[in-house]
Structures are given as structure tokens and as C-alpha cells.
XYZ file of C-alpha atoms in Angstrom:
461
model
C -38.068 -3.463 -103.865
C -40.461 -4.722 -107.430
C -37.184 -4.695 -109.311
C -35.490 -7.767 -106.472
C -38.788 -9.426 -105.497
C -39.038 -9.935 -109.844
C -35.535 -11.156 -109.507
C -36.669 -14.347 -107.183
C -40.221 -14.901 -108.622
C -39.119 -15.892 -112.002
C -42.182 -17.618 -113.227
C -45.534 -18.588 -112.382
C -43.615 -21.690 -110.366
C -41.465 -19.991 -108.684
C -44.555 -18.564 -106.851
C -45.881 -21.729 -106.414
C -43.005 -22.969 -104.658
C -43.154 -19.831 -102.263
C -46.739 -20.142 -101.851
C -46.515 -23.894 -101.457
C -42.947 -23.808 -98.927
C -44.721 -20.917 -97.048
C -48.612 -23.231 -96.749
C -45.931 -26.160 -95.245
C -44.340 -24.136 -92.913
C -47.062 -22.394 -91.798
C -49.239 -24.880 -90.443
C -45.474 -26.792 -89.613
C -45.945 -23.460 -86.470
C -49.505 -23.952 -86.341
C -49.993 -27.103 -83.544
C -52.256 -27.294 -80.512
C -50.844 -24.979 -78.486
C -51.721 -22.358 -81.712
C -54.908 -22.940 -81.457
C -54.992 -22.631 -77.715
C -53.063 -19.249 -76.506
C -54.799 -16.896 -79.047
C -57.881 -17.960 -78.264
C -58.201 -18.037 -74.942
C -56.509 -14.611 -74.883
C -60.228 -13.762 -76.562
C -61.887 -14.854 -74.048
C -60.070 -13.563 -71.057
C -58.900 -9.768 -72.448
C -62.356 -8.184 -72.395
C -62.122 -4.603 -72.734
C -58.281 -4.907 -73.598
C -58.771 -7.614 -76.897
C -56.453 -5.714 -79.234
C -53.951 -4.245 -77.166
C -53.735 -8.105 -75.691
C -53.750 -9.667 -79.163
C -51.033 -6.653 -80.813
C -48.481 -7.844 -78.046
C -49.444 -12.081 -79.117
C -48.949 -11.232 -83.116
C -45.987 -9.312 -82.139
C -44.068 -12.219 -80.559
C -46.396 -15.065 -82.029
C -45.669 -14.444 -85.204
C -43.351 -10.995 -85.889
C -40.901 -12.723 -83.630
C -41.182 -16.964 -85.594
C -41.085 -14.448 -89.088
C -37.467 -12.052 -88.211
C -36.044 -15.902 -86.915
C -37.073 -17.407 -90.309
C -35.014 -14.627 -91.784
C -31.823 -14.544 -89.611
C -32.011 -18.106 -90.892
C -31.543 -17.625 -94.199
C -28.525 -15.919 -93.490
C -26.642 -19.505 -94.166
C -27.206 -21.897 -96.133
C -27.993 -25.199 -93.724
C -29.937 -22.969 -91.568
C -29.151 -22.930 -87.124
C -26.726 -26.343 -88.170
C -24.332 -23.328 -89.423
C -25.283 -20.284 -88.597
C -24.836 -21.169 -84.881
C -21.102 -21.398 -85.092
C -21.279 -17.765 -85.058
C -21.885 -17.697 -81.409
C -18.877 -20.082 -81.078
C -17.973 -23.581 -82.360
C -18.496 -26.026 -79.541
C -21.323 -23.123 -77.438
C -23.018 -23.618 -81.238
C -22.907 -27.501 -81.510
C -24.245 -27.695 -77.596
C -26.750 -25.261 -78.383
C -27.733 -27.148 -80.915
C -28.380 -30.731 -79.679
C -30.415 -28.851 -77.006
C -32.641 -27.268 -79.135
C -32.795 -30.485 -81.417
C -33.384 -32.423 -78.719
C -35.800 -30.309 -76.945
C -38.071 -29.781 -79.971
C -38.151 -32.963 -81.106
C -37.729 -37.024 -80.685
C -37.555 -37.069 -76.744
C -40.683 -33.777 -75.604
C -41.521 -31.915 -78.430
C -42.642 -35.076 -80.691
C -43.854 -37.212 -78.242
C -45.769 -34.471 -76.325
C -47.885 -33.237 -79.974
C -49.396 -36.793 -80.026
C -50.372 -37.340 -76.806
C -52.087 -33.697 -77.162
C -53.685 -34.666 -80.472
C -55.042 -37.812 -79.043
C -56.834 -35.695 -75.423
C -57.874 -32.760 -77.803
C -59.500 -34.311 -80.471
C -59.827 -38.643 -80.224
C -59.955 -39.394 -76.633
C -63.912 -38.264 -75.954
C -64.892 -41.708 -78.063
C -63.674 -43.552 -76.317
C -64.164 -45.687 -72.795
C -62.158 -44.369 -70.125
C -60.878 -47.662 -69.201
C -59.804 -48.290 -73.049
C -57.618 -44.904 -72.924
C -54.108 -46.702 -72.357
C -55.214 -49.661 -75.268
C -56.522 -46.230 -77.244
C -53.603 -43.676 -77.162
C -51.409 -46.640 -78.474
C -53.233 -47.601 -81.604
C -53.665 -43.926 -82.109
C -50.060 -42.986 -81.547
C -49.188 -46.207 -83.978
C -51.793 -44.845 -86.555
C -50.554 -40.944 -85.920
C -46.783 -42.330 -86.978
C -47.403 -43.825 -89.363
C -49.063 -41.228 -91.189
C -45.994 -38.515 -90.068
C -43.677 -41.016 -90.972
C -45.195 -41.295 -95.026
C -45.402 -37.703 -94.926
C -41.507 -37.384 -93.935
C -40.317 -41.086 -95.904
C -39.614 -38.757 -98.421
C -37.710 -35.537 -97.659
C -37.241 -33.885 -101.085
C -41.501 -34.275 -101.050
C -42.710 -33.187 -97.294
C -43.337 -29.485 -98.391
C -45.806 -30.182 -101.531
C -47.405 -33.217 -98.786
C -48.199 -31.000 -95.895
C -48.402 -27.161 -98.102
C -50.727 -28.237 -101.408
C -52.465 -31.477 -99.329
C -52.693 -30.614 -95.216
C -52.605 -27.184 -94.733
C -55.452 -26.420 -96.970
C -57.716 -29.461 -95.695
C -56.260 -27.641 -92.363
C -57.084 -23.941 -92.663
C -60.592 -25.307 -94.212
C -61.144 -26.416 -90.973
C -60.664 -23.426 -89.382
C -61.963 -20.942 -91.682
C -65.411 -22.629 -91.165
C -65.605 -22.536 -87.259
C -64.182 -19.445 -87.368
C -66.505 -17.349 -89.800
C -69.851 -19.432 -88.831
C -68.044 -18.010 -85.404
C -68.051 -14.077 -86.010
C -71.499 -13.678 -88.372
C -74.077 -16.272 -86.140
C -72.119 -14.722 -83.043
C -71.929 -11.324 -81.522
C -68.826 -10.488 -78.575
C -68.934 -10.416 -75.308
C -68.337 -7.057 -72.731
C -66.310 -7.978 -70.046
C -64.004 -6.418 -67.693
C -60.433 -8.139 -68.229
C -58.999 -10.752 -66.510
C -56.831 -10.648 -64.667
C -53.007 -11.358 -66.191
C -54.616 -8.687 -68.395
C -56.011 -6.032 -65.993
C -52.713 -3.904 -65.266
C -51.122 -4.267 -68.618
C -52.973 -5.998 -71.512
C -49.849 -5.687 -74.118
C -46.890 -6.707 -71.997
C -49.236 -10.141 -71.309
C -49.891 -10.658 -74.906
C -46.873 -9.939 -75.760
C -45.415 -12.997 -72.935
C -48.538 -15.187 -74.040
C -46.633 -15.158 -77.685
C -43.647 -15.370 -76.466
C -45.094 -19.382 -74.628
C -44.902 -20.194 -77.729
C -42.319 -20.555 -78.417
C -41.950 -20.144 -81.978
C -38.549 -18.478 -82.672
C -36.938 -22.045 -81.380
C -39.533 -24.115 -84.093
C -38.956 -21.245 -87.130
C -34.826 -22.572 -86.576
C -35.799 -25.436 -86.468
C -37.106 -26.152 -89.600
C -35.233 -23.316 -91.219
C -32.782 -25.826 -92.809
C -35.655 -28.423 -93.806
C -37.652 -24.891 -95.980
C -34.148 -23.856 -97.303
C -33.865 -27.437 -98.806
C -37.200 -27.404 -99.781
C -36.109 -23.912 -102.086
C -32.889 -25.920 -103.417
C -34.812 -28.331 -104.077
C -37.227 -26.194 -105.783
C -34.534 -24.646 -107.834
C -33.705 -21.155 -105.827
C -30.150 -22.630 -106.183
C -27.803 -20.763 -103.848
C -26.749 -16.921 -102.600
C -29.515 -13.840 -102.546
C -32.406 -15.212 -104.761
C -32.260 -18.929 -101.981
C -32.327 -16.106 -99.274
C -35.109 -13.827 -101.227
C -36.957 -16.675 -101.558
C -36.782 -17.653 -97.955
C -37.863 -14.504 -96.766
C -40.309 -14.315 -98.796
C -42.029 -17.961 -97.617
C -40.933 -17.054 -94.189
C -43.413 -13.600 -94.610
C -46.028 -15.833 -96.030
C -46.521 -18.063 -93.676
C -46.268 -14.900 -90.773
C -49.486 -13.163 -92.668
C -51.424 -17.058 -92.121
C -50.706 -17.221 -88.772
C -51.628 -13.682 -88.476
C -54.827 -14.091 -89.915
C -55.843 -17.236 -88.112
C -54.433 -16.156 -84.650
C -56.931 -12.568 -85.402
C -59.762 -15.081 -86.089
C -59.646 -17.679 -82.856
C -58.954 -14.905 -80.639
C -62.209 -13.241 -82.356
C -63.896 -16.223 -81.772
C -62.656 -16.571 -78.080
C -64.085 -13.609 -77.647
C -67.771 -14.563 -78.445
C -67.275 -17.622 -75.663
C -69.813 -16.797 -73.207
C -67.932 -18.489 -69.942
C -65.425 -17.075 -69.212
C -64.117 -19.269 -66.488
C -63.486 -21.150 -68.937
C -59.843 -22.397 -68.184
C -58.036 -23.682 -72.064
C -58.602 -22.561 -75.659
C -58.941 -25.995 -76.181
C -62.124 -26.446 -73.379
C -63.443 -22.950 -75.751
C -63.262 -24.273 -78.964
C -64.603 -27.386 -78.287
C -67.553 -25.781 -76.776
C -67.506 -22.945 -79.552
C -67.364 -26.215 -82.443
C -70.402 -27.942 -80.871
C -71.984 -25.015 -80.250
C -71.699 -23.379 -83.668
C -73.191 -27.788 -85.891
C -73.968 -29.492 -82.994
C -72.400 -33.231 -82.670
C -70.963 -32.456 -86.381
C -68.606 -29.874 -84.384
C -67.610 -31.795 -82.488
C -66.095 -33.850 -85.167
C -64.655 -30.686 -87.344
C -62.940 -29.414 -84.260
C -61.412 -33.141 -83.669
C -59.959 -32.559 -86.841
C -58.319 -29.433 -86.653
C -56.529 -30.994 -83.800
C -55.375 -33.526 -85.623
C -54.770 -31.972 -88.346
C -52.575 -29.344 -86.681
C -50.504 -31.761 -83.921
C -50.094 -34.109 -87.985
C -48.209 -31.191 -89.680
C -46.236 -29.991 -86.497
C -45.044 -33.340 -85.866
C -43.875 -34.118 -89.860
C -42.223 -30.647 -89.708
C -40.825 -31.480 -86.538
C -39.290 -35.320 -87.818
C -38.202 -34.381 -91.074
C -36.256 -30.844 -88.546
C -34.461 -32.754 -86.394
C -33.830 -36.290 -88.223
C -32.150 -33.958 -90.736
C -29.970 -32.599 -87.805
C -28.987 -35.804 -86.575
C -28.086 -37.254 -90.344
C -25.701 -34.919 -90.532
C -24.009 -35.456 -87.376
C -24.492 -39.049 -88.701
C -24.580 -39.492 -92.521
C -23.643 -43.189 -92.267
C -27.389 -43.336 -91.167
C -29.470 -42.860 -94.472
C -32.923 -40.305 -93.769
C -35.242 -42.586 -94.185
C -33.803 -45.104 -91.520
C -33.032 -42.177 -89.267
C -36.704 -40.988 -89.982
C -38.322 -44.549 -88.286
C -36.456 -43.668 -85.332
C -37.764 -40.435 -84.431
C -40.925 -41.744 -84.998
C -40.497 -45.107 -82.945
C -38.761 -43.281 -80.234
C -41.039 -40.624 -80.081
C -44.381 -43.589 -79.948
C -42.717 -45.686 -77.583
C -43.002 -42.457 -74.897
C -45.545 -40.430 -76.027
C -47.160 -44.165 -74.430
C -44.778 -44.386 -71.181
C -46.027 -40.334 -69.861
C -44.340 -37.775 -70.313
C -44.470 -36.097 -67.071
C -40.691 -36.635 -65.897
C -39.778 -35.925 -69.211
C -41.373 -32.616 -69.089
C -40.066 -32.080 -65.981
C -36.347 -32.048 -67.542
C -37.329 -29.805 -70.768
C -39.231 -27.726 -70.076
C -35.874 -25.795 -67.214
C -34.212 -26.566 -70.942
C -36.636 -24.382 -72.693
C -36.569 -21.527 -70.510
C -33.307 -21.960 -71.409
C -32.398 -22.353 -75.231
C -35.284 -19.065 -76.018
C -33.988 -16.258 -74.886
C -29.813 -17.087 -77.025
C -32.709 -17.620 -79.407
C -33.454 -14.572 -79.344
C -30.353 -12.345 -78.538
C -28.693 -14.621 -81.448
C -32.171 -13.431 -83.971
C -31.747 -10.255 -83.118
C -27.896 -9.737 -84.008
C -28.120 -11.821 -87.522
C -30.702 -9.790 -88.700
C -28.020 -6.763 -87.135
C -25.402 -9.024 -89.520
C -28.061 -8.434 -92.675
C -27.563 -4.535 -92.748
C -24.425 -3.659 -91.310
C -21.170 -4.068 -93.308
C -18.393 -6.682 -91.834
C -18.188 -9.377 -90.417
C -19.663 -9.902 -86.430
C -17.436 -12.109 -83.576
C -17.888 -11.076 -80.336
C -21.822 -9.612 -81.380
C -23.186 -12.681 -81.466
C -21.074 -14.555 -78.711
C -20.764 -11.036 -75.846
C -24.745 -11.514 -76.373
C -26.141 -15.769 -76.424
C -23.314 -15.701 -73.747
C -25.102 -13.111 -71.352
C -28.216 -14.169 -72.468
C -27.026 -17.896 -71.384
C -25.265 -17.794 -68.029
C -29.302 -15.470 -66.922
C -30.825 -17.797 -68.486
C -29.555 -21.138 -66.865
C -31.228 -18.986 -63.398
C -34.687 -18.677 -64.871
C -34.340 -22.242 -65.742
C -33.308 -23.375 -62.400
C -35.867 -20.870 -61.069
C -38.694 -22.867 -63.201
C -38.225 -26.042 -61.857
C -40.650 -26.741 -58.892
C -39.978 -26.253 -55.676
C -37.431 -23.694 -56.732
C -39.407 -20.761 -57.936
C -37.862 -17.968 -55.343
C -34.254 -18.816 -56.358
C -32.465 -15.702 -57.394
C -35.568 -13.971 -57.020
C -34.577 -10.937 -55.101
C -30.946 -10.860 -57.785
C -34.008 -11.388 -60.408
C -37.025 -8.927 -59.489
C -34.697 -6.123 -59.521
C -33.447 -6.323 -63.396
C -35.244 -4.491 -65.826
C -38.154 -6.677 -66.886
C -37.491 -9.496 -64.137
C -40.816 -9.522 -63.011
C -42.169 -10.551 -65.836
C -39.472 -13.131 -66.541
C -37.173 -11.140 -68.623
C -34.501 -10.359 -66.698
C -32.675 -11.383 -69.198
C -32.844 -8.704 -71.989
C -30.903 -5.961 -70.669
C -28.268 -7.248 -69.889
C -27.857 -9.411 -73.165
C -28.289 -6.537 -75.147
C -26.630 -4.828 -73.360
C -23.058 -7.423 -73.274
C -24.857 -6.720 -77.282
C -23.587 -3.776 -77.668
C -20.004 -3.941 -75.520
C -19.583 -6.553 -78.089
C -20.071 -4.629 -81.694
C -18.378 -1.640 -80.331
C -14.909 -4.964 -79.941
C -15.965 -6.034 -83.596
C -15.742 -2.280 -84.797
C -12.579 -1.447 -83.214
C -11.172 -4.684 -83.966
C -12.250 -4.392 -87.863
C -14.820 -6.301 -88.627
C -16.455 -3.716 -89.062
C -16.309 -1.528 -92.204
C -17.924 0.582 -94.897
C -16.054 -1.472 -97.367
C -16.458 -5.122 -96.160
C -19.927 -7.325 -97.535
C -22.495 -7.544 -96.175
C -25.428 -10.265 -95.798
C -28.048 -7.721 -98.102
C -25.409 -8.124 -101.253
C -23.834 -12.012 -99.879
C -23.762 -14.356 -97.863
C -21.391 -14.075 -95.376
C -19.458 -17.270 -93.624
C -19.571 -18.630 -90.842
C -16.392 -19.157 -90.391
C -16.048 -15.995 -90.313
C -17.440 -15.007 -87.475
């Protein structure tokens, strides 16, 4: 392992490049929702704190890290590797992912959330529409400034914005932990019966496994521009970047959860209110400015990562459009949607996210298996992903208002169905069936190369 690491990191410059890229990846992951979920685990888990936070780290940190490793198995990230699930299926999947996590929802949503949580409190209510409009213009102008030169994106985020974000978070967390004592209370209802499972679901709801594939292409391009080339060295650098980013995420999540465990008012309904209250308790009026700065930087870096990733994807679909032009198209559309309201879009996009996440998880697991198993898989990818998609369609319908009880009689009979994860066992079973088919059709053989020894061509899938 040491020899492999040394072959990846040939100079101090290589280490610096990976560190800056890791900081950038952390900041892309770390949006407003990532502030809220671990904080509320601290508020609500009570005596079940350790079980709950461990579950959260499994799906909120380990799963995105595994998705980054999976994305590294292809030079172009998910846009290329998704073809292993089938050319048409893979294209449709990536298109849905980039639209739902991009300009149609996630990007404008990040802007409106940051406005609501950071600056809205400083303006009179009657000026809400005007202040939102001004804020989104400034916000997306900064996003465009960060993204307009794709080669400098990770440097601007990782070397400038992320350190500022981490400093503000560290100040609040460290002062809070050393100033206040944890509050001892019984777990809230959702953590009382099975805190581990509840923590796992909370991490699942961050949707960062999808984000990992979205950001994967940006990270791979950045590392290539930093001189890591292709093949095993690029794969190793991407893996290290994902591991470092995951470690930073884990430390920050633990700090935020520990801070939430010191909130005395257990009736607080969301993590934003909990963090805002703690900031005010610790620093008075200055604390509100610190909290606003954390939210603003967290949302700005996430928006920049999403705009860059989505712009790169659509530039591949429309090669005649230059990257700076595509970035401006994205920020104009996102700014308009931010001011028109996202309620209707949310009703459409929420079921879509429910649909794509199971596919993403199964695809990630099969990619990781493909790294160590010699040969080329075909039906393992397709059987697992297609089965996950079939069950996810049902689950996405169940997420639409008025259809919550759709297929409940069948869904609740499935293993983990009552936890909302009824697709897992069928998808894994069919992936195993696909693996068996691949084995007997000769695709899996000890004499064939694996992704450990060299990248598998995506068209071999």
C-alpha cells in the first residue's frame, strides 16, 4: 500500500493537488442540508447518539466515498461508466441525474435555501421578493465567476472558499463543545426503537451518493489537469481524493452532531434553527453573521460544483456550445427558477430523486465489485440496476402526495420495505443472478484483467 501511494504522490506538488481537490470535493458535498441532518441527529438522538451518528456516517460519508471510487473506474466519470447498465438506460439515467441535481432543481434550490437561512432575516418582510432577486443575482454572479474557468474551479473552491468555510464551522463547533455540556435526555421517537437504522436513513436522505457521481467528472478532470494522467495513477489519485474528502466530512459531521447534542430546547424542529440558536447563544449578534457566513459559503461551493459538473455534461451533449456559454445558460436559468418559486418543481423532482437513488447505490456496489473481480461484467450491472429501477418506480409513486399508500400491501412485505428500502434485497438478488450469468458466459475469469490492473473499457460492459 505504501509503495502504491508513493507511485501516486511523486512530489509535494502532487500531494498539494490532491489535498486542494479533496477540500473542493468536501465543499461541493457540503450544502445546507449537510449542516442540518447531523445537527438534528445530535438534538434528537439523546442517549442513542453513538448508534445514530454511526448509522449516519455509513450512508452520509462511506457511501459517497464509495461512489467516488466507483466513478474513478472511468475516465469521464458517470457519463461513460453508466453505459455499463446499457447504452439507452445509462443515457436516460445520467440525463435525469444531471437535470434533477442540476439546473432544474438543486442549483436554484441551493440559492433560495441560502437566502432563507442567511440573509432574509436582515430585510423587512415586505421586501422579500426584491431582496431575493438581488440576492440571487449576486449569488449566481459569484457562482459564474468561480465556474467560468473550469481548470481553476477546484483551486478556487479548495484553496480559498473551503478553508474559510471550515474556519467558521470550527469556531462554532469548538467553542460550543468546550463551553456547553451535552444535554441528557431520552431519544426522540424516530431514534427510540432503532437508532442505527434511523441514522442510516438520515444519511441516505443527503443524496450525496448521487452527488458523488455528478462531481466525479469534475474531480477527474481537475486531477488530469494537475498532471495525474490516465490509468492506475489517475484512479489512485481519485480514490485518495475521495478518502480525504470523506474524512473531512466525517469530522465535520461529528462536530455538528456533538454541537446539536448541546441544544437544550429539544422542541426545535430543524437543524437550521438549532445552529442559528447555538450561534446566537455562543456569540450574540455576531453569531448570526457567523451562521450566515457558514450557510452562504456552504451553498456557494455546492452550487459552483453543480453548475460546473452539469455544464461539463451538457457540453458533451452539445459540443458546439463553449463551456463559458454553458455556465452562463445554467446560472440564468437557475436564477430565474429561484425567483419564480420551486414548489411545483419540487413536486416533480422529489419522486425523480427517489427513483435514481436506488439505481445509484446498486451501480456503486457493482462498480466496487468490478474493481476486484477479474473480467468484464455485463448482466451484473444490468440485472441489478434494472431491478432497482423497477422497484424505484413504485417507490417514487409512493412519494407523490396523495399516493403514499400506493402498493403498500406489497411494499411492506418486502425485506426493509417498512423502512422505505424495499428495493435493496430484490436488486441484490438479481445482481447475483446477473453475476452468475456473466460467470457461465465466460466474462469472469482469473485470466482476464480487472480494474485493479487496468481500466476496463466501458464498451466491454
